[in-house]
mmCIF file of C-alpha atoms in Angstrom:
data_model
loop_
_atom_site.group_PDB
_atom_site.id
_atom_site.type_symbol
_atom_site.label_atom_id
_atom_site.label_comp_id
_atom_site.label_asym_id
_atom_site.label_seq_id
_atom_site.Cartn_x
_atom_site.Cartn_y
_atom_site.Cartn_z
ATOM 1 C CA MET A 20 0.000 0.000 0.000
ATOM 2 C CA GLU A 21 2.892 2.317 0.827
ATOM 3 C CA ARG A 22 4.533 1.669 -2.534
ATOM 4 C CA ALA A 23 1.258 2.375 -4.323
ATOM 5 C CA LEU A 24 0.939 5.682 -2.479
ATOM 6 C CA TYR A 25 4.500 6.606 -3.462
ATOM 7 C CA ALA A 26 3.773 5.695 -7.081
ATOM 8 C CA GLU A 27 0.502 7.615 -7.149
ATOM 9 C CA ASP A 28 1.521 10.773 -5.287
ATOM 10 C CA PRO A 29 5.159 10.847 -4.138
ATOM 11 C CA LYS A 30 4.970 14.413 -2.835
ATOM 12 C CA PHE A 31 1.998 13.623 -0.580
ATOM 13 C CA ALA A 32 3.610 10.368 0.621
ATOM 14 C CA THR A 33 6.804 12.208 1.542
ATOM 15 C CA ALA A 34 4.801 14.825 3.432
ATOM 16 C CA LEU A 35 2.991 12.101 5.392
ATOM 17 C CA GLU A 36 6.224 10.278 6.125
ATOM 18 C CA GLY A 37 7.717 13.204 8.004
ATOM 19 C CA SER A 38 11.009 12.921 9.779
ATOM 20 C CA GLY A 39 9.872 11.131 12.928
ATOM 21 C CA LEU A 40 12.720 8.635 13.066
ATOM 22 C CA ARG A 41 15.327 11.269 12.311
ATOM 23 C CA THR A 42 13.920 13.567 15.000
ATOM 24 C CA TYR A 43 13.749 10.725 17.505
ATOM 25 C CA THR A 44 17.360 9.644 16.922
ATOM 26 C CA ARG A 45 18.590 13.235 16.995
ATOM 27 C CA ARG A 46 16.805 13.797 20.309
ATOM 28 C CA ARG A 47 18.272 10.560 21.642
ATOM 29 C CA VAL A 48 21.789 11.652 20.713
ATOM 30 C CA TYR A 49 21.278 15.039 22.379
ATOM 31 C CA GLN A 50 20.010 13.356 25.540
ATOM 32 C CA ALA A 51 23.009 11.028 25.516
ATOM 33 C CA VAL A 52 25.389 13.989 25.212
ATOM 34 C CA ALA A 53 23.649 15.714 28.120
ATOM 35 C CA GLY A 54 23.881 12.499 30.153
ATOM 36 C CA PHE A 55 27.565 12.238 29.278
ATOM 37 C CA LEU A 56 28.121 15.732 30.675
ATOM 38 C CA VAL A 57 26.234 14.752 33.847
ATOM 39 C CA GLY A 58 28.504 11.705 34.090
ATOM 40 C CA ILE A 59 31.568 13.941 33.862
ATOM 41 C CA GLY A 60 30.100 16.081 36.633
ATOM 42 C CA LEU A 61 29.529 13.016 38.811
ATOM 43 C CA LEU A 62 33.048 11.778 38.118
ATOM 44 C CA MET A 63 34.552 15.105 39.124
ATOM 45 C CA ALA A 64 32.287 15.448 42.175
ATOM 46 C CA GLY A 65 33.330 11.990 43.335
ATOM 47 C CA MET A 66 36.980 12.885 42.952
ATOM 48 C CA VAL A 67 36.584 16.138 44.858
ATOM 49 C CA ALA A 68 34.527 14.547 47.630
ATOM 50 C CA GLN A 69 36.856 11.512 47.600
ATOM 51 C CA LEU A 70 33.921 9.150 47.284
ATOM 52 C CA ILE A 71 34.905 6.423 44.849
ATOM 53 C CA TRP A 72 31.367 5.105 44.340
ATOM 54 C CA ILE A 73 30.206 8.489 42.958
ATOM 55 C CA SER A 74 33.134 8.524 40.542
ATOM 56 C CA VAL A 75 32.369 4.972 39.428
ATOM 57 C CA ALA A 76 28.693 5.871 38.950
ATOM 58 C CA GLY A 77 29.719 8.905 36.900
ATOM 59 C CA PHE A 78 31.974 6.751 34.737
ATOM 60 C CA LEU A 79 29.185 4.214 34.178
ATOM 61 C CA VAL A 80 26.765 7.004 33.236
ATOM 62 C CA MET A 81 29.336 8.364 30.779
ATOM 63 C CA LEU A 82 29.888 4.918 29.271
ATOM 64 C CA ALA A 83 26.165 4.210 28.888
ATOM 65 C CA CYS A 84 25.517 7.605 27.325
ATOM 66 C CA ALA A 85 28.429 7.198 24.919
ATOM 67 C CA VAL A 86 27.014 3.869 23.753
ATOM 68 C CA LEU A 87 23.547 5.402 23.330
ATOM 69 C CA ALA A 88 24.946 8.328 21.359
ATOM 70 C CA VAL A 89 26.980 6.135 19.008
ATOM 71 C CA THR A 90 24.163 3.665 18.354
ATOM 72 C CA GLY A 91 21.672 6.504 17.902
ATOM 73 C CA TRP A 92 23.983 8.262 15.467
ATOM 74 C CA ARG A 93 24.487 5.101 13.391
ATOM 75 C CA LYS A 94 20.751 4.407 13.184
ATOM 76 C CA ALA A 95 19.839 7.947 12.178
ATOM 77 C CA PRO A 96 18.743 8.109 8.528
ATOM 78 C CA ARG A 97 20.609 10.512 6.307
ATOM 79 C CA PRO A 98 18.735 13.648 5.314
ATOM 80 C CA GLY A 99 17.026 13.085 1.978
ATOM 81 C CA ALA A 100 17.323 9.311 2.223
ATOM 82 C CA GLN A 101 14.130 7.519 1.351
ATOM 83 C CA ARG A 102 12.660 5.656 4.262
ATOM 84 C CA GLY A 103 12.260 1.957 3.821
ATOM 85 C CA GLY A 104 14.065 1.277 0.587
ATOM 86 C CA PRO A 105 12.856 -0.731 -2.361
ATOM 87 C CA VAL A 106 11.013 -3.587 -0.613
ATOM 88 C CA GLY A 107 9.727 -3.093 2.916
ATOM 89 C CA GLY A 108 12.893 -1.602 4.358
ATOM 90 C CA LEU A 109 15.344 -4.015 2.750
ATOM 91 C CA GLY A 110 18.523 -2.692 1.233
ATOM 92 C CA ARG A 111 19.454 -3.311 -2.381
ATOM 93 C CA ARG A 112 21.825 -6.136 -1.474
ATOM 94 C CA GLN A 113 19.236 -7.860 0.720
ATOM 95 C CA VAL A 114 16.655 -7.644 -2.059
ATOM 96 C CA ARG A 115 19.116 -9.219 -4.484
ATOM 97 C CA GLN A 116 19.923 -12.007 -2.004
ATOM 98 C CA ARG A 117 16.243 -12.629 -1.341
ATOM 99 C CA ARG A 118 15.543 -12.761 -5.060
ATOM 100 C CA THR A 119 18.313 -15.274 -5.690
ATOM 101 C CA MET A 120 17.154 -17.374 -2.755
ATOM 102 C CA MET A 121 13.618 -17.383 -4.134
ATOM 103 C CA ASP A 122 14.961 -18.269 -7.572
ATOM 104 C CA ARG A 123 16.809 -21.254 -6.093
ATOM 105 C CA ILE A 124 13.697 -22.399 -4.233
ATOM 106 C CA GLU A 125 11.647 -22.126 -7.409
ATOM 107 C CA GLN A 126 14.265 -24.082 -9.384
ATOM 108 C CA ARG A 127 14.249 -26.858 -6.780
ATOM 109 C CA TRP A 128 10.456 -26.955 -6.870
ATOM 110 C CA GLN A 129 10.471 -27.211 -10.661
ATOM 111 C CA ARG A 130 13.083 -30.010 -10.534
ATOM 112 C CA ARG A 131 10.969 -31.973 -8.045
ATOM 113 C CA ARG A 132 7.857 -31.545 -10.182
ATOM 114 C CA ASP A 133 9.762 -32.621 -13.284
ATOM 115 C CA GLU A 134 11.190 -35.693 -11.507
ATOM 116 C CA GLN A 135 7.758 -36.722 -10.227
ATOM 117 C CA GLY A 136 6.225 -36.262 -13.661
ATOM 118 C CA ARG A 137 8.583 -38.747 -15.291
#
């Protein structure tokens, strides 16, 4: 249905699509950066107060936020990139692999039918 909408009215489909995923991942990266800064603050506060557990907590917060930022950045779609791709979100290579797999399955099916028909 989505492909039909794109074929019929691509401008309208693009307007409906919006940039929800891009906005979500951008917000997630910003939150991770803010959390990283809080982690630095906790690390420094623990060092000043000489409380190791606060420093360790700050380090763990920094580590978690760094992981969130990197994974969020990698998942963010590029501006102008079409959401989804050619077939239900599959990349070009995956579509080609799926097609060849289906071709092999069909060839095996045909061989079995031919062997049974003999």
